[in-house]
Coordinates of C-alpha atoms in Angstrom, one line a residue:
X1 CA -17.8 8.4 -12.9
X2 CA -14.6 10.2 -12.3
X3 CA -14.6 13.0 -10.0
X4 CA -11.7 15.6 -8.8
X5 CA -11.3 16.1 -4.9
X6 CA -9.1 19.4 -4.8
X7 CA -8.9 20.6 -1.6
X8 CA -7.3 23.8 -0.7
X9 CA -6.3 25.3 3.1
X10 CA -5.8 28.3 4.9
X11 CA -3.7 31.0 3.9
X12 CA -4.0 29.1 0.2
X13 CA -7.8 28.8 -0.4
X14 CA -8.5 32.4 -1.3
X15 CA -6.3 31.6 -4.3
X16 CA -8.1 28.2 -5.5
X17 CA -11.2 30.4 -6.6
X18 CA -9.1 32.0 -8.9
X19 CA -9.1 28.5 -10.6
X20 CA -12.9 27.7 -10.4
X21 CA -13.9 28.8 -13.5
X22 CA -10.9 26.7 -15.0
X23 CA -11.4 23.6 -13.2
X24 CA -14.9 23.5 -13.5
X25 CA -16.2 25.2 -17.1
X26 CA -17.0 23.5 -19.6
X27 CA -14.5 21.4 -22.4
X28 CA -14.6 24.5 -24.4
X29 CA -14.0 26.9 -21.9
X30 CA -10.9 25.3 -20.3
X31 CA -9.6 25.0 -23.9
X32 CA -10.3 28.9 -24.5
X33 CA -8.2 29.6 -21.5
X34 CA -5.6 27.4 -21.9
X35 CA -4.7 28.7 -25.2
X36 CA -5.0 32.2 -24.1
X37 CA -2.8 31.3 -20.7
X38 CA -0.4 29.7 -23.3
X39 CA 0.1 32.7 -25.6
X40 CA 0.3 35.1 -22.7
X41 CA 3.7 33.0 -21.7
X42 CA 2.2 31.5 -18.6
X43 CA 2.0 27.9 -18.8
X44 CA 5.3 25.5 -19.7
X45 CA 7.5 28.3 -20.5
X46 CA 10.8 29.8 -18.2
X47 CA 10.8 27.8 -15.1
X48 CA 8.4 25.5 -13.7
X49 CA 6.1 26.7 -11.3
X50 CA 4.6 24.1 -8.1
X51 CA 1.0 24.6 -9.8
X52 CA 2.4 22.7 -13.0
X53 CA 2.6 19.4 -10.3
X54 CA -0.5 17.6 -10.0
X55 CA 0.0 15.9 -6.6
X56 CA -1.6 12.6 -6.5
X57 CA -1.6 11.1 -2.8
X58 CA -2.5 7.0 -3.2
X59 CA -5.0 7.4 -0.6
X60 CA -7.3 4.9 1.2
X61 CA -10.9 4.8 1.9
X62 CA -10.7 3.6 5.4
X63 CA -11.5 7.3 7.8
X64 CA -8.0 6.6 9.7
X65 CA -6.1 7.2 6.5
X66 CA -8.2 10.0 4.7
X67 CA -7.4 12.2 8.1
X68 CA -4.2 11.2 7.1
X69 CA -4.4 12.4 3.9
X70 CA -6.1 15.3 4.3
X71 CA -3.7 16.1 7.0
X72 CA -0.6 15.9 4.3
X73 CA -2.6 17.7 1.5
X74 CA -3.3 20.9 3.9
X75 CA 0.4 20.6 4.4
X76 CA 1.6 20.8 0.6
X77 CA -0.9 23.9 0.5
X78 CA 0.5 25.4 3.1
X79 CA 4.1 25.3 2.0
X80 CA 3.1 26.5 -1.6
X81 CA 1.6 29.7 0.0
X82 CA 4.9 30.4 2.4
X83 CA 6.8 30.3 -0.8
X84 CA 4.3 32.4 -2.5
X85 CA 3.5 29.9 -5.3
X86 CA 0.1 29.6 -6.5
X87 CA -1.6 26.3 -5.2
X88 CA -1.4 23.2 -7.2
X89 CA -3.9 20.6 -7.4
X90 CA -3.5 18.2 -4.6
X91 CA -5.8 14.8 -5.2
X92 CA -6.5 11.9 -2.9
X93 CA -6.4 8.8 -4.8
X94 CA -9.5 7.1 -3.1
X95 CA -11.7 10.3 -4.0
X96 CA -11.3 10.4 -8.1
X97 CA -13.6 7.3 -8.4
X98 CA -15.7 4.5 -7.1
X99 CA -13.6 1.9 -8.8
X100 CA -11.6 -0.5 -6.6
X101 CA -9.1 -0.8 -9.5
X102 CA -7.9 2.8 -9.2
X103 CA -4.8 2.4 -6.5
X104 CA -3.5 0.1 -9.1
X105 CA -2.9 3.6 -10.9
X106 CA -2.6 2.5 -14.4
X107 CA -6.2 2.7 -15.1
X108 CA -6.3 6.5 -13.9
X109 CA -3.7 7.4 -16.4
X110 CA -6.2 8.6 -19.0
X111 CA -8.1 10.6 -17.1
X112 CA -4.8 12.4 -15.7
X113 CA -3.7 12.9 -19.3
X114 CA -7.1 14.8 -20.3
X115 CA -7.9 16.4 -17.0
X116 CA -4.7 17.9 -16.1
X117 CA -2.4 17.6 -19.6
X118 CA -2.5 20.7 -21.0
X119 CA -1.6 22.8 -18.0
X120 CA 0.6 20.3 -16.1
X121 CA 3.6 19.4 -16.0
X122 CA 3.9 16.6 -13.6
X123 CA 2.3 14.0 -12.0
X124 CA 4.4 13.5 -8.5
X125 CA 2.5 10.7 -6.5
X126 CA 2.9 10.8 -2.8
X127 CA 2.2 8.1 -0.3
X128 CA 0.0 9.1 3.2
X129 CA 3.3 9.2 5.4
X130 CA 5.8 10.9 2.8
X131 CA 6.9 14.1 4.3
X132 CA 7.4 16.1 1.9
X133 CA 9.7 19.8 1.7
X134 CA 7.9 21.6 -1.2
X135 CA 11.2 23.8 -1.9
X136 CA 13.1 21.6 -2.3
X137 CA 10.8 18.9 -4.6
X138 CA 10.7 21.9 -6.4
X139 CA 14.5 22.2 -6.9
X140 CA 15.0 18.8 -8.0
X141 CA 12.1 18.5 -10.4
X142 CA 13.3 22.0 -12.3
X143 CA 16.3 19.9 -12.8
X144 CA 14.5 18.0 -15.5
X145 CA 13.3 19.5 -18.8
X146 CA 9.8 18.5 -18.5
X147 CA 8.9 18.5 -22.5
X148 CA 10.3 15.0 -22.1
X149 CA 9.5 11.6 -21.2
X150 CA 10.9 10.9 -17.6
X151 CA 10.2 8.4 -14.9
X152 CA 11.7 9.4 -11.7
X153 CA 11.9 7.9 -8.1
X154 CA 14.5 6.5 -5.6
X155 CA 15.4 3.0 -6.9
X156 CA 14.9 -0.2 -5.3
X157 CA 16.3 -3.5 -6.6
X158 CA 15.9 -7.1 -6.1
X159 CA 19.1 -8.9 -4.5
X160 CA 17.6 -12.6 -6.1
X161 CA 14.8 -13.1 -7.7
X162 CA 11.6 -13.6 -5.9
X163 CA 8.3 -15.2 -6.1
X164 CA 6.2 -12.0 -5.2
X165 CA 7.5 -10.6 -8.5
X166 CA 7.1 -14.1 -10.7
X167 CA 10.8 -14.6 -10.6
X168 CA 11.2 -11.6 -13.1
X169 CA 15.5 -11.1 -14.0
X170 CA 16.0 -14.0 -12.7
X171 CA 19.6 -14.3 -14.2
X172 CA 20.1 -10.9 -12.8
X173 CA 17.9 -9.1 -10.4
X174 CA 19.5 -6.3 -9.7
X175 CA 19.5 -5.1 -13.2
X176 CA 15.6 -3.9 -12.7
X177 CA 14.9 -1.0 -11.1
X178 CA 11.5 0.1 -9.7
X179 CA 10.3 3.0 -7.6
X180 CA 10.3 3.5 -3.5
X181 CA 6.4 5.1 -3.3
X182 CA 7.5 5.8 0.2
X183 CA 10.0 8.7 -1.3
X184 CA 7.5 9.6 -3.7
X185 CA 7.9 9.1 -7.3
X186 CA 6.8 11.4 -10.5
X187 CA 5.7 11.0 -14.3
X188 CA 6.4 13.8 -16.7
X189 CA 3.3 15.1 -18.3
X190 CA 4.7 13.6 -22.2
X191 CA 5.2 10.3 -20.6
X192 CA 1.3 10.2 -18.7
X193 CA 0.2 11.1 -22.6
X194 CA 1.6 8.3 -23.7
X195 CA 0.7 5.4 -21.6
X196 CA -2.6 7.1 -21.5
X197 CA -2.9 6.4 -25.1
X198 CA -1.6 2.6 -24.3
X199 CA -3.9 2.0 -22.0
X200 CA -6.9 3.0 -23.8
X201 CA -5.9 1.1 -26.9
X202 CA -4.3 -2.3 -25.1
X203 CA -6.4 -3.4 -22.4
X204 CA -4.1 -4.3 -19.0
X205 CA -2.7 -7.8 -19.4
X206 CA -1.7 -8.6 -15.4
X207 CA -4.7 -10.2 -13.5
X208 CA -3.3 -10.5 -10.1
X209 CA -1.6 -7.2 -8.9
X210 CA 1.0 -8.4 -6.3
X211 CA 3.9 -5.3 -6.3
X212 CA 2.5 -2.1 -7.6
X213 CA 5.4 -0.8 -7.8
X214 CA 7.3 -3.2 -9.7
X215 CA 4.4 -3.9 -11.6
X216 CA 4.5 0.3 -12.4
X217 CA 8.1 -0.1 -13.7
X218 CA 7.4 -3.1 -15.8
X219 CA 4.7 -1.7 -17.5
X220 CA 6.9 1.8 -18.2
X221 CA 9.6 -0.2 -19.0
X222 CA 7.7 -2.2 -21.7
X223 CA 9.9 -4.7 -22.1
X224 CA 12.8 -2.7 -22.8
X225 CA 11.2 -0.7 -25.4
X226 CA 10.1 2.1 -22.7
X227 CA 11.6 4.3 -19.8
X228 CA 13.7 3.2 -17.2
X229 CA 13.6 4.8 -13.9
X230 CA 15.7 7.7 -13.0
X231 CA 16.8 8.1 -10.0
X232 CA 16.1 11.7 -8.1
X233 CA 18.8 11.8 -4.7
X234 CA 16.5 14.0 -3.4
X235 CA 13.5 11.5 -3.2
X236 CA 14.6 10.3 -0.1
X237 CA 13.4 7.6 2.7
X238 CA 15.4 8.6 5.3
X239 CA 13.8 9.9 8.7
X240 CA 13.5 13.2 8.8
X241 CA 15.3 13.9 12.0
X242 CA 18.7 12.1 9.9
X243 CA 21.5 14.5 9.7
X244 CA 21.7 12.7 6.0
X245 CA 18.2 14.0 5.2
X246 CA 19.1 17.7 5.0
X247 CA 19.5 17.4 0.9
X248 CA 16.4 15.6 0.8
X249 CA 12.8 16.6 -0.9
X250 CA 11.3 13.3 0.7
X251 CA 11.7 11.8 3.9
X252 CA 9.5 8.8 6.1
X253 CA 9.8 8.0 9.7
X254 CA 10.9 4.4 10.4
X255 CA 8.3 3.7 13.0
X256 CA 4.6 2.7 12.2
X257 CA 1.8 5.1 13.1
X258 CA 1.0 5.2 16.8
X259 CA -2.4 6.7 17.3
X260 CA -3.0 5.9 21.4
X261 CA -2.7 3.2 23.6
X262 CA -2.3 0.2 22.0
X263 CA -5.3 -2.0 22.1
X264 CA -5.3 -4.4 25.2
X265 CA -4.0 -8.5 23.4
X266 CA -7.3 -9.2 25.3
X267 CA -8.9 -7.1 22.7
X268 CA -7.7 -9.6 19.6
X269 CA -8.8 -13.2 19.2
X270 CA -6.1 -15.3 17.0
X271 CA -7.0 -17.9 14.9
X272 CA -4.1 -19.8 13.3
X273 CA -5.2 -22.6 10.8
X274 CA -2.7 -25.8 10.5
X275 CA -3.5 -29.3 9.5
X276 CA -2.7 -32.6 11.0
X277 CA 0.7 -33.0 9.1
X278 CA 2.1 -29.7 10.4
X279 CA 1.6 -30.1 13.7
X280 CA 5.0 -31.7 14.6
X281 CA 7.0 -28.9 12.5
X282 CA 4.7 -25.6 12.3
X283 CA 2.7 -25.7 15.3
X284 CA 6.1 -25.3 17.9
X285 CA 7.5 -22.4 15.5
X286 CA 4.9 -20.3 16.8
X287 CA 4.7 -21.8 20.3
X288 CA 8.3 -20.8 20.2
X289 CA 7.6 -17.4 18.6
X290 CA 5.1 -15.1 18.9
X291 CA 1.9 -17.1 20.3
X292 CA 3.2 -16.6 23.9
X293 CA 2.2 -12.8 22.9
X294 CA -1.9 -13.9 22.4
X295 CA -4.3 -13.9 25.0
X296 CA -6.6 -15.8 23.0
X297 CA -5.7 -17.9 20.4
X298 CA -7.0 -21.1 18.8
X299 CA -5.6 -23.3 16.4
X300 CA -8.1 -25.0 13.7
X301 CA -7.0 -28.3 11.8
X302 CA -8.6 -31.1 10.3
X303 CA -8.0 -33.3 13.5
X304 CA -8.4 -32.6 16.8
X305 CA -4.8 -33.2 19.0
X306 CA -5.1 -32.4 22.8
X307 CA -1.2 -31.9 22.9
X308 CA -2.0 -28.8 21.4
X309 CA -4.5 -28.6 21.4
X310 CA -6.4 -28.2 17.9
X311 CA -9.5 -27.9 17.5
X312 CA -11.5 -29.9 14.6
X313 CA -13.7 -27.8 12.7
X314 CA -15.4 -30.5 11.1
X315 CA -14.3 -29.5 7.5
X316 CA -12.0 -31.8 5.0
X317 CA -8.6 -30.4 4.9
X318 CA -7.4 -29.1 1.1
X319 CA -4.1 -29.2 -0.1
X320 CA -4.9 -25.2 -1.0
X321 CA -7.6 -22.1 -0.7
X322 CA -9.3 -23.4 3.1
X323 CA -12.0 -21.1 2.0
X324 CA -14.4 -23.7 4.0
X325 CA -12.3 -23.6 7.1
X326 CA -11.7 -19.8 7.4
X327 CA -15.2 -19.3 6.6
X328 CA -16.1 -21.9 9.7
X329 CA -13.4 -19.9 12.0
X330 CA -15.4 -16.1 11.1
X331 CA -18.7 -18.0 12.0
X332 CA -17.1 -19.4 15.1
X333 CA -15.7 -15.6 16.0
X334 CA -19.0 -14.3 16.0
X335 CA -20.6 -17.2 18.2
X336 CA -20.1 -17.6 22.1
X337 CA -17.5 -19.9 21.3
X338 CA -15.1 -18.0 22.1
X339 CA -14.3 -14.7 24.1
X340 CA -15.9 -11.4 21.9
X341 CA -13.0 -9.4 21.2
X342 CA -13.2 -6.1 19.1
X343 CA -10.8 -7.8 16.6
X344 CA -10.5 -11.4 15.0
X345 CA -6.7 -12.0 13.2
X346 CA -6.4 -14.8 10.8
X347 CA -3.0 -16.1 10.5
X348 CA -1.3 -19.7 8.6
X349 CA 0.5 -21.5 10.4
X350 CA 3.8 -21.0 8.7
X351 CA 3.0 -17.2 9.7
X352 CA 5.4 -15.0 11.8
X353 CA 4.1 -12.2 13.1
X354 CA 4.7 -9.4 16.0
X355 CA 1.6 -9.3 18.2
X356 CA 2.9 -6.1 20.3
X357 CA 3.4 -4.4 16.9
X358 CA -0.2 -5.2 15.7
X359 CA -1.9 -3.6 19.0
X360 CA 0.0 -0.3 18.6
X361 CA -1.0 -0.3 14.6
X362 CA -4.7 -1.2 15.3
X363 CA -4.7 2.1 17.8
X364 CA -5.5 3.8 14.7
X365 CA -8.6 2.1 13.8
X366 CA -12.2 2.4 14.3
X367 CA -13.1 -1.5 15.7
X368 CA -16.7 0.1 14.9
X369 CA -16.0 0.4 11.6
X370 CA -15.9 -2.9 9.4
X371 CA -12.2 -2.5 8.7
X372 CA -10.3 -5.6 7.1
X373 CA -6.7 -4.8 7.2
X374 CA -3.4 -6.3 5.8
X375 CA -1.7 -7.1 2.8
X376 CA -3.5 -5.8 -0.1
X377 CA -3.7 -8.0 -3.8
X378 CA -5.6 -6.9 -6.5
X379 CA -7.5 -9.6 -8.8
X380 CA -8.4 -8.0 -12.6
X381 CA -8.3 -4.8 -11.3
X382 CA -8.0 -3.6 -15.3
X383 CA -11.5 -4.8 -16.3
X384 CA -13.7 -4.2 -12.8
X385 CA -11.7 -6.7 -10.4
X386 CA -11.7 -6.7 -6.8
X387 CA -8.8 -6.5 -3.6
X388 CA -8.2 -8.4 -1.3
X389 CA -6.1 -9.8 1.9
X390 CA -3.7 -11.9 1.0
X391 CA -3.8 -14.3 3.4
X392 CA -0.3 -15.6 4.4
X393 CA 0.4 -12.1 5.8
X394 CA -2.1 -12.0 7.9
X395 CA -5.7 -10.8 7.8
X396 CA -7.4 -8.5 10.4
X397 CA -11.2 -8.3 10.2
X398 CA -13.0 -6.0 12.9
X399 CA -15.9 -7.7 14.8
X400 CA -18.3 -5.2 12.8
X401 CA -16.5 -6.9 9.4
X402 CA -17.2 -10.2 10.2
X403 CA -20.8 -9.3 11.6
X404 CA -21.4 -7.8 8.3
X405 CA -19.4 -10.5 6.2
X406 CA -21.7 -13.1 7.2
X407 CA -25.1 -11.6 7.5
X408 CA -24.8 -10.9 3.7
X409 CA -24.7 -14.7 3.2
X410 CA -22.0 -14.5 1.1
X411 CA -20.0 -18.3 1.4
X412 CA -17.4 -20.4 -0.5
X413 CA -18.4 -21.8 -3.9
X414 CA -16.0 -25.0 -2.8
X415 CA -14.0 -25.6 0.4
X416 CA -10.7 -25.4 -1.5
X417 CA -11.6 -22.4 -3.0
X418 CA -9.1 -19.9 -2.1
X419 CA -10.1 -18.2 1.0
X420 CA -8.8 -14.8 0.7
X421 CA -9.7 -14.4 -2.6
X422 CA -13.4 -15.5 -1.7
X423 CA -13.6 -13.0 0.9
X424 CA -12.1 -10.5 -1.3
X425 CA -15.5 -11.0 -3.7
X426 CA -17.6 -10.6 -0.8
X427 CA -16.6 -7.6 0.8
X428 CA -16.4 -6.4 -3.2
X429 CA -20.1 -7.0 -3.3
X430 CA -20.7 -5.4 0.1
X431 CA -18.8 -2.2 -1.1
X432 CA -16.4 -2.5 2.1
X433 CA -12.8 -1.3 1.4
X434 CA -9.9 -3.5 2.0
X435 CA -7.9 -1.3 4.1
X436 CA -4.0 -1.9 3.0
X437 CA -0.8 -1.9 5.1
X438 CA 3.0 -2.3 3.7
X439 CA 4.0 -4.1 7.0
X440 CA 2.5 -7.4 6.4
X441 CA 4.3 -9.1 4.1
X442 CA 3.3 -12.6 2.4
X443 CA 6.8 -13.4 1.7
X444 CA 10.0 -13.6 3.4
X445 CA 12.6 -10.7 4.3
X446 CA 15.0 -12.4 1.8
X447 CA 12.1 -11.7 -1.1
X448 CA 12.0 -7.5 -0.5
X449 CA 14.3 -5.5 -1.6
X450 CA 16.7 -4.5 1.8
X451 CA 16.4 -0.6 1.3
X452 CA 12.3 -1.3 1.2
X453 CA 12.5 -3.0 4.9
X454 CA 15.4 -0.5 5.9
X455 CA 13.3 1.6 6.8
X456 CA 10.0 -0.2 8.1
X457 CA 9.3 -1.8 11.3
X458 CA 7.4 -5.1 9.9
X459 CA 4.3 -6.6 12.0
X460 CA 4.7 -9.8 9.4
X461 CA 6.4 -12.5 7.1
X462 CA 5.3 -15.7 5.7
X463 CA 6.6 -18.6 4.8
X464 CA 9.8 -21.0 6.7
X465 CA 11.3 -22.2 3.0
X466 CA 14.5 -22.2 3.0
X467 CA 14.8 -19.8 6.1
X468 CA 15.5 -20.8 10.1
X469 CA 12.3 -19.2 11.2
X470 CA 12.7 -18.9 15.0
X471 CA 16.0 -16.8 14.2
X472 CA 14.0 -14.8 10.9
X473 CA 11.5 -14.1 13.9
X474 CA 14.0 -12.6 16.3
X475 CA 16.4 -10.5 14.0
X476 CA 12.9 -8.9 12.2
X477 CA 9.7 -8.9 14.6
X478 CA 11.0 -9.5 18.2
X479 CA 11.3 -6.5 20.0
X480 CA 13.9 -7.0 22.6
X481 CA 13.4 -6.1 26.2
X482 CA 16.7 -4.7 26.3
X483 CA 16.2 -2.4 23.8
X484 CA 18.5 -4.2 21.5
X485 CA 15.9 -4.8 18.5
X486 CA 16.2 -4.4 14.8
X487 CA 14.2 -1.3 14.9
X488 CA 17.1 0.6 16.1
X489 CA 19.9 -1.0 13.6
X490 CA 17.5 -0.6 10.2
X491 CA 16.8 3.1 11.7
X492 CA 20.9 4.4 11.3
X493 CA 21.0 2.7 8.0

């Protein structure tokens, strides 16, 4: 069932129970004062007003980023009350449902069109670390008339075309344009009515979700028989310290969130999975790399090499899924194999990732919580689906995950049934949220769009096709001891 989450702070709560009675009469009564709001002049007439935006943040259920939520929600509220607005509905994405499909968005569209339609104007939907400057969002969306159909956001584009959007433009990538969520992006209320309408009559077609937000564009787009995206200059992902920012609505701080000291490497076992006839080619790419950053690390293949060394975990390798062998590496996590650490990461080995950058992320999380964190995919999220890892990025299970993971009995149907998917299903069934993070990525900087990575400091890439690895590792994850590392170059772009 869907339910609202409207939560109002401070200075602005005295003025949300002037909208009880509207937000929670009945059908009928709403309607009755709708109509009488509209005939006195109040709603969609003269200039728009901040309580005509519905503010959607795409929240997560994990506790680190509702505090983050919650924290940016109370923020809006307060800004709307300095500038003497009345407050607008501010809704965590996580909250409006218990279905896992509903940070795919598209599925929500019908219940934004008859819950908020008739007195809204926009739907402008924010990400947890989007800073946001009420006045001016407020400026540019007054800009457009909002009677018409508009899809607005700061573009991104593809350079070439790339796997992690199915090759789409091929003969021209750059042609497609598709929304940064980190700047924040917005629906016009005509255009939400619409695709309502489509979704409720044409069931969604995608079964894997890969890219929301190209995935967003394509479905507005509709082939080229819908709306392209408008840009907005204001929706902005500069930091907000840039002396370019000062025209901007939206801003986002380059650097991931740093809640604490970062947890100890002691505190992370790493399992990398290889086979036998990697070992010559993939195996010294992350000796080279980033495995001199582990304090504990293991790698698993089919055959046991010293030289290594490997260890053989007695099951057949498949040329795809290794559902059997990461099952037998979570079962060998939570034996006295190997040293109990608070978190287990699960890496290919055709991975490259920055260890120092995963200890300061996972400062943010509860290792008491079952948290499973990385890249998150979406399987039939349309029609009841489930998330999950994707596996190539990275996947980060807290002990209390994997304790829980494997005490429901849940297992592989086949060893070469895909792994991340499998453990997607499980931890469906369990009603554990996959906790998301835009900084692993199962591709390779040359498949993102450059103003997406511009300003994020990535913890992973996937993937040595076509690319020098060692060097992708050092120009994109090493942090220099000099000071000298990308971070600082992608922050002045």
């Amino acid at each position: 069932m869907v339910r609202g989450n409207f939560h109002f702070g401070y200075k602005a709560a005295f003025m949300f129970w002037s909208l009880v009675p509207f937000i929670f009469a009945s059908q009928d009564m709403k309607d009755s004062i709708s109509k009488a709001r509209e005939a006195e002049g109040h709603l969609h007439e003269g200039p728009l007003r901040l309580r005509e935006v519905v503010f959607v943040i795409q929240s997560q259920r994990n506790s680190f980023h509702v505090q983050r939520a919650e924290t940016l929600q109370a923020d809006l509220l307060l800004q709307t009350d300095a500038l003497q607005e009345m407050p607008p509905a501010v809704l965590m994405l996580h909250a409006l449902s218990d279905s896992e499909g509903d940070w795919s968005v598209l599925p929500l569209l019908p219940y934004f069109s008859s819950h908020f339609g008739r007195n809204s104007s926009w739907i402008m939907f924010l990400e947890e670390e989007t800073n946001v400057n009420m006045e001016k969002l407020h400026s540019a969306l007054k800009k457009f008339d909002h009677r018409k159909e508009w899809f607005l956001g700061k573009p991104l584009h593809d350079d070439e075309s790339t796997i992690i959007h199915h090759y789409a433009f091929s003969e021209n990538p750059s042609a497609f344009e598709y929304p940064d969520f980190s700047a924040g992006w917005a629906l016009s209320m005509p255009l939400v009515h619409r695709l309502a309408n489509k979704v409720q009559k044409e069931p969604l077609k995608s079964d894997f979700t890969i890219d929301l937000k190209h995935e967003v564009a394509l479905y507005i787009w509709e082939g080229g028989d819908g709306l392209r995206l408008t840009a907005v200059p204001e929706l902005c992902t500069l930091p907000g310290h840039s002396t370019r920012s000062q025209h901007c609505a939206t801003t986002v701080g380059v650097h991931p969130p740093l809640c604490g000291v970062p947890v100890k490497k002691e505190d992370i076992f790493v399992a990398v999975k290889t086979c036998k006839k990697f070992h010559l080619d993939r195996v010294p790419v992350v000796k080279k790399t980033w495995a001199k950053q582990a304090a504990f690390l293991e790698y698993y293949s089919d055959y046991a090499d010293t030289s290594i060394p490997t260890v053989d975990l007695g099951v057949p390798n498949t040329d795809r899924g290794h559902c059997g062998k990461t099952f037998a590496i979570l079962s060998r996590y939570a034996s006295d194999a190997v040293p109990k650490t608070d978190w287990l990461l699960i890496v290919d080995d055709d991975t490259l990732i920055s260890l120092p950058r995963l200890q300061a992320l996972l400062s943010c999380y509860n290792p008491r919580e079952p948290v499973c964190l990385g890249e998150r995919y979406g399987y039939g999220l349309g029609q009841g689906g489930y998330s999950y890892i994707t596996g190539g990025g990275g996947m980060v299970f807290s002990r209390e995950a994997v304790l829980r993971l494997l005490a429901s009995g849940c297992k592989c149907y086949s060893d070469d049934a895909p792994d991340d998917m499998v453990v997607g299903m499980c931890l469906s069934a369990l009603r554990l949220p996959v906790t998301h993070s835009a900084l692993f990525h199962q591709a390779r900087p040359d498949d993102y769009a450059k103003d997406l990575l511009a300003h994020q400091t990535p913890i992973s890439f996937h993937k040595h096709w076509n690319i020098d690895p060692i060097a992708v590792f050092h120009q994109w994850l090493n942090d220099d001891v000099d000071g000298s590392s990308q971070t600082t170059a992608r922050e002045e772009l």
